[in-house]
Structure formats: structure tokens, C-alpha cells
Amino acid sequence: MGRYDLRPLRVHQAATQLLNTERLSTVPPWYDIVGTIPPAQALVRTQPIQHHEQRKRTKVRKPSKMFQPQTIVYEEDTLRKEFFGDHPWELARPRVILENDGKDWERDDWSKIQQPGRQLNGESVVQRQLWLQNNIKDMSTAQAYDQARQEFYALRHQEDVERRIAKEEAEATGAYFGKSMLEISMGIEDKVYENWKQWAHKEITVAEQLRDAAYTGTEPEPVNLPEEDQGLQDGLASLDNMPEPDAQRGGAVNL
């Protein structure tokens, strides 16, 4: 019979023969049921319906790849990709992912973008846009996206104003918050810029001395440089190896 065991399919037939020959004295309880609803004839699983376009393949598909789950794609995935592509910094905002009973989404009403007890974030824009597309007649995806973004920007602006007013009120009563992240980063940038100005001034001084020495034939005066500025020290050391100026060429140096 090969690798398939077909004996279970013949159980009813074998039982009928045993009853006819009186080798079975009583009818088994399952006899009538199996006769009415016989076992399935297909002993192998069929390939599931493929919901996406399949490319033609030259090789026979392996059975181990036949029953892989299909790719699950939601309508919101495209909307999320568009929004967070335009607003990547929204992903850097802290998010609250805790839920009360796992059914918070059932209590959300996306006829408005702001939900009680729910943080305003990019997901609010996605759900609001999806609601507009499915409930407002003749509204395109771009129109729904623009309207959801405008509502989102207005609420973000309102939050910033409330936060700034709360800080000013707290400072008026003696609160001290220290430097903000922007002020700290600007201070670091100013420090680096001042160091760069000192380095640039020394570089200009060395270049001017080198130019004057090329025309006058005198040795340039040494410039006091910090020990860590190895690049300028190497530049001054190279002055000792400079050739003498050529008077016939107007003092130009032969390199």
C-alpha cells in the first residue's frame, strides 16, 4: 500500500462483512455514523490559497515551504509609513504602551483626534486618517492625511504653549529648572567655535610669516603653540627646509 495506510478507510466495509457472516454478534455504536459520514478520502493537505501574486519558479516547490503563514498586511501600515517618514522625530518621543484591560481600543472614538486617557502621538494621526477615509464620503487619502496632520499640529502647538506658560509660572514663584538641552548643546558648540578661532588665528599667522619670508629671505619668527597642536608645529618645522627665494622670479620660491 505504499507509505499511506488505507486500512482506516475500509473499517465500515470490514465491519459489514463481519456482520453478514455473523462473526460480530452486535452492531458497533459507530457503524451507522461511519456509514452516513465516511472518512475523508484525501490523506494529504492541499496547498493554501495564496493571496499575493506568485512568481513563476522553475523548480518544484518544497513541501516544507508549502504551509508557511501568509504575510499579514494591515491598512494602517501604509499610513504609518507615510507619517513617520515625514515626521521621523516622532519616533523619539517617549510612549506609554500600558493598557488597563487590553480593550482600550474599543473605547476610542476617532471622530476626533484627541482621546481621553490616551497620549497624543503619531498613531493618533494614523487612526484619525483611517476614520476619515472610511466615514467621510469622497475624501481621498491625501485629504484625510492633511486634515489629520493639521489637527495634530494644532494640538502639539497647544501643548507647547501650555508647557511654556507652566514653566514661566513656576519660575515666577522661584522654581529653577537649570539649562535646557538646547542651551547645553549651544554652550558646547560655542566652546568648540572659540577653540577653532584660536587655531585659525595661529594658522593665519604662520601663513603670513611664511609668505613674508618667501619675499624677504628672512627667517620667520617662531609662534608659541600649545603642545597638543601637533599640526602647527609640523608646519613650523617645515620652514627650515624651505629653499632660498629666487630674485629673478620676483622672489617666488622654487618648489
mmCIF file of C-alpha atoms in Angstrom:
data_model
loop_
_atom_site.group_PDB
_atom_site.id
_atom_site.type_symbol
_atom_site.label_atom_id
_atom_site.label_comp_id
_atom_site.label_asym_id
_atom_site.label_seq_id
_atom_site.Cartn_x
_atom_site.Cartn_y
_atom_site.Cartn_z
ATOM 1 C CA MET A 1 0.000 0.000 0.000
ATOM 2 C CA GLY A 2 2.975 2.284 -0.123
ATOM 3 C CA ARG A 3 3.644 4.832 2.540
ATOM 4 C CA TYR A 4 -0.077 5.574 3.054
ATOM 5 C CA ASP A 5 -2.122 3.291 5.337
ATOM 6 C CA LEU A 6 -5.590 2.962 3.737
ATOM 7 C CA ARG A 7 -6.984 0.430 6.184
ATOM 8 C CA PRO A 8 -8.943 3.037 8.221
ATOM 9 C CA LEU A 9 -10.955 3.796 5.080
ATOM 10 C CA ARG A 10 -12.176 0.173 4.902
ATOM 11 C CA VAL A 11 -13.359 -0.133 8.503
ATOM 12 C CA HIS A 12 -17.061 0.126 7.590
ATOM 13 C CA GLN A 13 -16.649 -2.384 4.751
ATOM 14 C CA ALA A 14 -14.859 -4.872 7.006
ATOM 15 C CA ALA A 15 -17.496 -4.469 9.724
ATOM 16 C CA THR A 16 -20.287 -5.106 7.187
ATOM 17 C CA GLN A 17 -18.652 -8.352 6.083
ATOM 18 C CA LEU A 18 -18.245 -9.492 9.695
ATOM 19 C CA LEU A 19 -21.910 -8.777 10.409
ATOM 20 C CA ASN A 20 -23.031 -10.630 7.282
ATOM 21 C CA THR A 21 -21.020 -13.682 8.298
ATOM 22 C CA GLU A 22 -22.304 -13.341 11.880
ATOM 23 C CA ARG A 23 -18.767 -13.069 13.238
ATOM 24 C CA LEU A 24 -19.971 -9.930 15.041
ATOM 25 C CA SER A 25 -22.952 -10.523 17.265
ATOM 26 C CA THR A 26 -23.787 -6.840 17.898
ATOM 27 C CA VAL A 27 -23.647 -3.777 15.711
ATOM 28 C CA PRO A 28 -20.856 -1.380 16.826
ATOM 29 C CA PRO A 29 -22.085 2.053 18.036
ATOM 30 C CA TRP A 30 -20.122 3.807 15.340
ATOM 31 C CA TYR A 31 -21.356 1.631 12.469
ATOM 32 C CA ASP A 32 -24.285 3.799 11.336
ATOM 33 C CA ILE A 33 -22.366 7.058 11.809
ATOM 34 C CA VAL A 34 -19.393 5.931 9.749
ATOM 35 C CA GLY A 35 -21.745 4.689 7.078
ATOM 36 C CA THR A 36 -23.520 8.051 6.951
ATOM 37 C CA ILE A 37 -20.375 10.203 7.201
ATOM 38 C CA PRO A 38 -17.489 8.173 5.796
ATOM 39 C CA PRO A 39 -13.850 9.193 6.428
ATOM 40 C CA ALA A 40 -12.281 11.666 4.043
ATOM 41 C CA GLN A 41 -10.591 10.222 1.005
ATOM 42 C CA ALA A 42 -7.894 12.947 0.825
ATOM 43 C CA LEU A 43 -4.971 11.965 3.038
ATOM 44 C CA VAL A 44 -2.723 14.904 2.195
ATOM 45 C CA ARG A 45 -3.137 18.619 2.882
ATOM 46 C CA THR A 46 -3.773 20.819 -0.076
ATOM 47 C CA GLN A 47 -1.806 23.992 -0.666
ATOM 48 C CA PRO A 48 -3.497 27.021 0.974
ATOM 49 C CA ILE A 49 -4.822 29.812 -1.184
ATOM 50 C CA GLN A 50 -2.099 32.320 -1.988
ATOM 51 C CA HIS A 51 -3.394 35.857 -1.572
ATOM 52 C CA HIS A 52 -0.433 37.573 -3.155
ATOM 53 C CA GLU A 53 0.975 37.290 -6.627
ATOM 54 C CA GLN A 54 3.245 34.344 -7.096
ATOM 55 C CA ARG A 55 6.264 34.412 -9.322
ATOM 56 C CA LYS A 56 6.792 31.511 -11.665
ATOM 57 C CA ARG A 57 9.515 29.201 -10.492
ATOM 58 C CA THR A 58 11.419 26.665 -12.483
ATOM 59 C CA LYS A 59 11.957 24.317 -9.539
ATOM 60 C CA VAL A 60 9.284 22.316 -7.769
ATOM 61 C CA ARG A 61 8.221 23.916 -4.515
ATOM 62 C CA LYS A 62 9.424 22.008 -1.491
ATOM 63 C CA PRO A 63 6.701 20.621 0.795
ATOM 64 C CA SER A 64 8.414 22.220 3.818
ATOM 65 C CA LYS A 65 7.721 25.667 2.333
ATOM 66 C CA MET A 66 4.130 24.888 1.433
ATOM 67 C CA PHE A 67 2.417 25.653 4.736
ATOM 68 C CA GLN A 68 4.165 28.838 5.769
ATOM 69 C CA PRO A 69 1.775 31.508 7.111
ATOM 70 C CA GLN A 70 0.771 34.280 4.753
ATOM 71 C CA THR A 71 2.138 37.803 5.183
ATOM 72 C CA ILE A 72 -0.278 39.849 7.296
ATOM 73 C CA VAL A 73 -0.720 43.391 5.996
ATOM 74 C CA TYR A 74 -2.977 45.975 7.617
ATOM 75 C CA GLU A 75 -4.420 49.096 6.084
ATOM 76 C CA GLU A 76 -2.732 51.229 8.733
ATOM 77 C CA ASP A 77 0.753 50.040 7.728
ATOM 78 C CA THR A 78 0.906 52.287 4.653
ATOM 79 C CA LEU A 79 -0.409 55.260 6.641
ATOM 80 C CA ARG A 80 2.176 54.746 9.392
ATOM 81 C CA LYS A 81 4.982 54.525 6.848
ATOM 82 C CA GLU A 82 3.938 57.813 5.267
ATOM 83 C CA PHE A 83 3.504 59.724 8.539
ATOM 84 C CA PHE A 84 6.688 58.572 10.258
ATOM 85 C CA GLY A 85 8.599 59.080 7.025
ATOM 86 C CA ASP A 86 7.555 62.744 7.132
ATOM 87 C CA HIS A 87 7.961 63.027 10.933
ATOM 88 C CA PRO A 88 10.870 60.732 11.948
ATOM 89 C CA TRP A 89 11.458 62.557 15.241
ATOM 90 C CA GLU A 90 8.035 61.474 16.473
ATOM 91 C CA LEU A 91 9.577 58.035 16.974
ATOM 92 C CA ALA A 92 11.997 59.568 19.501
ATOM 93 C CA ARG A 93 9.197 60.726 21.807
ATOM 94 C CA PRO A 94 8.557 58.521 24.866
ATOM 95 C CA ARG A 95 5.382 56.485 24.564
ATOM 96 C CA VAL A 96 3.095 54.862 27.108
ATOM 97 C CA ILE A 97 2.238 51.330 25.992
ATOM 98 C CA LEU A 98 0.408 50.166 29.130
ATOM 99 C CA GLU A 99 -3.280 49.284 28.876
ATOM 100 C CA ASN A 100 -5.922 48.821 31.528
ATOM 101 C CA ASP A 101 -7.696 45.705 30.295
ATOM 102 C CA GLY A 102 -6.402 45.151 26.756
ATOM 103 C CA LYS A 103 -9.592 46.565 25.246
ATOM 104 C CA ASP A 104 -8.770 50.254 25.349
ATOM 105 C CA TRP A 105 -9.120 50.459 21.584
ATOM 106 C CA GLU A 106 -12.832 49.639 21.858
ATOM 107 C CA ARG A 107 -13.432 52.862 23.801
ATOM 108 C CA ASP A 108 -11.623 55.127 21.303
ATOM 109 C CA ASP A 109 -13.753 57.438 19.201
ATOM 110 C CA TRP A 110 -11.681 58.622 16.238
ATOM 111 C CA SER A 111 -14.255 61.126 15.087
ATOM 112 C CA LYS A 112 -11.848 63.437 16.946
ATOM 113 C CA ILE A 113 -8.105 63.051 17.135
ATOM 114 C CA GLN A 114 -7.714 63.637 20.871
ATOM 115 C CA GLN A 115 -8.796 60.741 23.101
ATOM 116 C CA PRO A 116 -9.284 60.922 26.885
ATOM 117 C CA GLY A 117 -6.594 58.997 28.719
ATOM 118 C CA ARG A 118 -4.557 58.444 25.561
ATOM 119 C CA GLN A 119 -1.287 60.152 24.691
ATOM 120 C CA LEU A 120 -1.217 62.217 21.505
ATOM 121 C CA ASN A 121 1.298 60.673 19.104
ATOM 122 C CA GLY A 122 1.733 59.527 15.520
ATOM 123 C CA GLU A 123 -0.669 56.628 15.996
ATOM 124 C CA SER A 124 -3.414 59.180 16.701
ATOM 125 C CA VAL A 125 -2.850 60.684 13.262
ATOM 126 C CA VAL A 126 -2.950 57.253 11.618
ATOM 127 C CA GLN A 127 -6.205 56.218 13.289
ATOM 128 C CA ARG A 128 -7.799 59.614 12.651
ATOM 129 C CA GLN A 129 -6.846 59.480 8.966
ATOM 130 C CA LEU A 130 -8.241 55.953 8.660
ATOM 131 C CA TRP A 131 -11.531 57.041 10.254
ATOM 132 C CA LEU A 132 -11.830 59.990 7.867
ATOM 133 C CA GLN A 133 -11.242 57.768 4.835
ATOM 134 C CA ASN A 134 -13.854 55.218 5.900
ATOM 135 C CA ASN A 135 -16.543 57.577 7.199
ATOM 136 C CA ILE A 136 -16.331 60.800 5.158
ATOM 137 C CA LYS A 137 -17.732 60.470 1.658
ATOM 138 C CA ASP A 138 -15.499 61.358 -1.306
ATOM 139 C CA MET A 139 -12.449 62.054 0.885
ATOM 140 C CA SER A 140 -9.184 60.913 -0.627
ATOM 141 C CA THR A 141 -6.189 59.571 1.254
ATOM 142 C CA ALA A 142 -4.237 62.807 0.768
ATOM 143 C CA GLN A 143 -7.124 64.962 2.014
ATOM 144 C CA ALA A 144 -7.606 62.785 5.087
ATOM 145 C CA TYR A 145 -3.860 62.910 5.770
ATOM 146 C CA ASP A 146 -3.774 66.711 5.511
ATOM 147 C CA GLN A 147 -6.738 67.150 7.833
ATOM 148 C CA ALA A 148 -5.353 64.727 10.416
ATOM 149 C CA ARG A 149 -1.957 66.451 10.320
ATOM 150 C CA GLN A 150 -3.498 69.914 10.775
ATOM 151 C CA GLU A 151 -5.421 68.738 13.828
ATOM 152 C CA PHE A 152 -2.251 67.103 15.161
ATOM 153 C CA TYR A 153 -0.156 70.259 14.653
ATOM 154 C CA ALA A 154 -2.780 72.408 16.400
ATOM 155 C CA LEU A 155 -2.801 70.169 19.479
ATOM 156 C CA ARG A 156 1.001 69.987 19.520
ATOM 157 C CA HIS A 157 1.162 73.793 19.437
ATOM 158 C CA GLN A 158 -1.366 73.980 22.261
ATOM 159 C CA GLU A 159 0.724 71.571 24.359
ATOM 160 C CA ASP A 160 3.865 73.649 23.779
ATOM 161 C CA VAL A 161 2.080 76.848 24.837
ATOM 162 C CA GLU A 162 0.712 75.214 27.981
ATOM 163 C CA ARG A 163 4.150 73.816 28.831
ATOM 164 C CA ARG A 164 5.839 77.195 28.339
ATOM 165 C CA ILE A 165 3.231 79.020 30.448
ATOM 166 C CA ALA A 166 3.538 76.441 33.226
ATOM 167 C CA LYS A 167 7.330 76.897 33.244
ATOM 168 C CA GLU A 168 7.041 80.685 33.383
ATOM 169 C CA GLU A 169 4.570 80.474 36.267
ATOM 170 C CA ALA A 170 6.872 78.118 38.157
ATOM 171 C CA GLU A 171 9.886 80.377 37.574
ATOM 172 C CA ALA A 172 7.865 83.355 38.823
ATOM 173 C CA THR A 173 7.404 81.552 42.142
ATOM 174 C CA GLY A 174 11.118 80.757 42.494
ATOM 175 C CA ALA A 175 11.497 77.439 40.682
ATOM 176 C CA TYR A 176 14.785 76.741 38.897
ATOM 177 C CA PHE A 177 14.976 74.202 36.074
ATOM 178 C CA GLY A 178 18.610 74.634 35.071
ATOM 179 C CA LYS A 179 19.797 74.701 31.487
ATOM 180 C CA SER A 180 17.722 73.091 28.793
ATOM 181 C CA MET A 181 19.138 70.575 26.340
ATOM 182 C CA LEU A 182 19.288 73.286 23.694
ATOM 183 C CA GLU A 183 21.254 75.635 25.955
ATOM 184 C CA ILE A 184 23.692 72.867 26.900
ATOM 185 C CA SER A 185 24.308 71.936 23.261
ATOM 186 C CA MET A 186 24.744 75.608 22.296
ATOM 187 C CA GLY A 187 27.318 76.034 25.070
ATOM 188 C CA ILE A 188 29.320 73.066 23.793
ATOM 189 C CA GLU A 189 29.107 74.431 20.260
ATOM 190 C CA ASP A 190 30.319 77.886 21.384
ATOM 191 C CA LYS A 191 33.286 76.336 23.193
ATOM 192 C CA VAL A 192 34.308 74.373 20.107
ATOM 193 C CA TYR A 193 33.907 77.503 17.975
ATOM 194 C CA GLU A 194 36.172 79.558 20.280
ATOM 195 C CA ASN A 195 38.853 76.855 20.138
ATOM 196 C CA TRP A 196 38.572 76.830 16.372
ATOM 197 C CA LYS A 197 39.022 80.628 16.212
ATOM 198 C CA GLN A 198 42.257 80.400 18.197
ATOM 199 C CA TRP A 199 43.531 77.642 15.948
ATOM 200 C CA ALA A 200 42.535 79.577 12.809
ATOM 201 C CA HIS A 201 44.296 82.733 14.089
ATOM 202 C CA LYS A 202 47.525 80.813 14.612
ATOM 203 C CA GLU A 203 47.219 79.213 11.186
ATOM 204 C CA ILE A 204 46.807 82.641 9.584
ATOM 205 C CA THR A 205 49.832 83.970 11.498
ATOM 206 C CA VAL A 206 52.009 81.109 10.293
ATOM 207 C CA ALA A 207 50.816 81.576 6.708
ATOM 208 C CA GLU A 208 51.552 85.314 6.773
ATOM 209 C CA GLN A 209 55.039 84.755 8.190
ATOM 210 C CA LEU A 210 55.713 82.105 5.569
ATOM 211 C CA ARG A 211 54.616 84.478 2.801
ATOM 212 C CA ASP A 212 56.734 87.376 4.108
ATOM 213 C CA ALA A 213 59.778 85.129 4.476
ATOM 214 C CA ALA A 214 59.408 83.961 0.889
ATOM 215 C CA TYR A 215 59.755 87.534 -0.418
ATOM 216 C CA THR A 216 62.269 88.953 2.087
ATOM 217 C CA GLY A 217 64.505 85.932 2.570
ATOM 218 C CA THR A 218 64.409 86.257 6.376
ATOM 219 C CA GLU A 219 63.652 83.542 8.808
ATOM 220 C CA PRO A 220 60.071 83.663 10.151
ATOM 221 C CA GLU A 221 59.612 84.317 13.839
ATOM 222 C CA PRO A 222 58.555 81.267 15.846
ATOM 223 C CA VAL A 223 54.986 81.188 17.075
ATOM 224 C CA ASN A 224 54.248 79.869 20.552
ATOM 225 C CA LEU A 225 51.909 76.955 20.070
ATOM 226 C CA PRO A 226 50.434 74.536 22.587
ATOM 227 C CA GLU A 227 51.997 71.116 22.760
ATOM 228 C CA GLU A 228 48.833 69.399 21.599
ATOM 229 C CA ASP A 229 48.745 71.408 18.341
ATOM 230 C CA GLN A 230 50.999 68.992 16.506
ATOM 231 C CA GLY A 231 49.806 70.122 13.076
ATOM 232 C CA LEU A 232 51.073 73.684 13.550
ATOM 233 C CA GLN A 233 54.365 72.509 14.988
ATOM 234 C CA ASP A 234 54.942 70.347 11.926
ATOM 235 C CA GLY A 235 54.175 73.364 9.750
ATOM 236 C CA LEU A 236 56.771 75.491 11.508
ATOM 237 C CA ALA A 237 59.355 72.708 11.390
ATOM 238 C CA SER A 238 58.959 72.544 7.620
ATOM 239 C CA LEU A 239 60.123 76.168 7.320
ATOM 240 C CA ASP A 240 63.713 75.114 7.965
ATOM 241 C CA ASN A 241 63.678 73.082 4.767
ATOM 242 C CA MET A 242 62.368 75.903 2.578
ATOM 243 C CA PRO A 243 64.665 76.820 -0.384
ATOM 244 C CA GLU A 244 66.069 80.323 -0.835
ATOM 245 C CA PRO A 245 63.910 82.777 -2.820
ATOM 246 C CA ASP A 246 64.721 83.323 -6.477
ATOM 247 C CA ALA A 247 65.274 87.032 -7.212
ATOM 248 C CA GLN A 248 64.854 86.560 -10.960
ATOM 249 C CA ARG A 249 61.310 85.367 -10.430
ATOM 250 C CA GLY A 250 60.290 88.274 -8.212
ATOM 251 C CA GLY A 251 61.072 86.450 -5.000
ATOM 252 C CA ALA A 252 58.984 83.376 -5.780
ATOM 253 C CA VAL A 253 60.113 80.143 -4.212
ATOM 254 C CA ASN A 254 61.012 77.130 -6.350
ATOM 255 C CA LEU A 255 59.075 74.189 -5.038
#
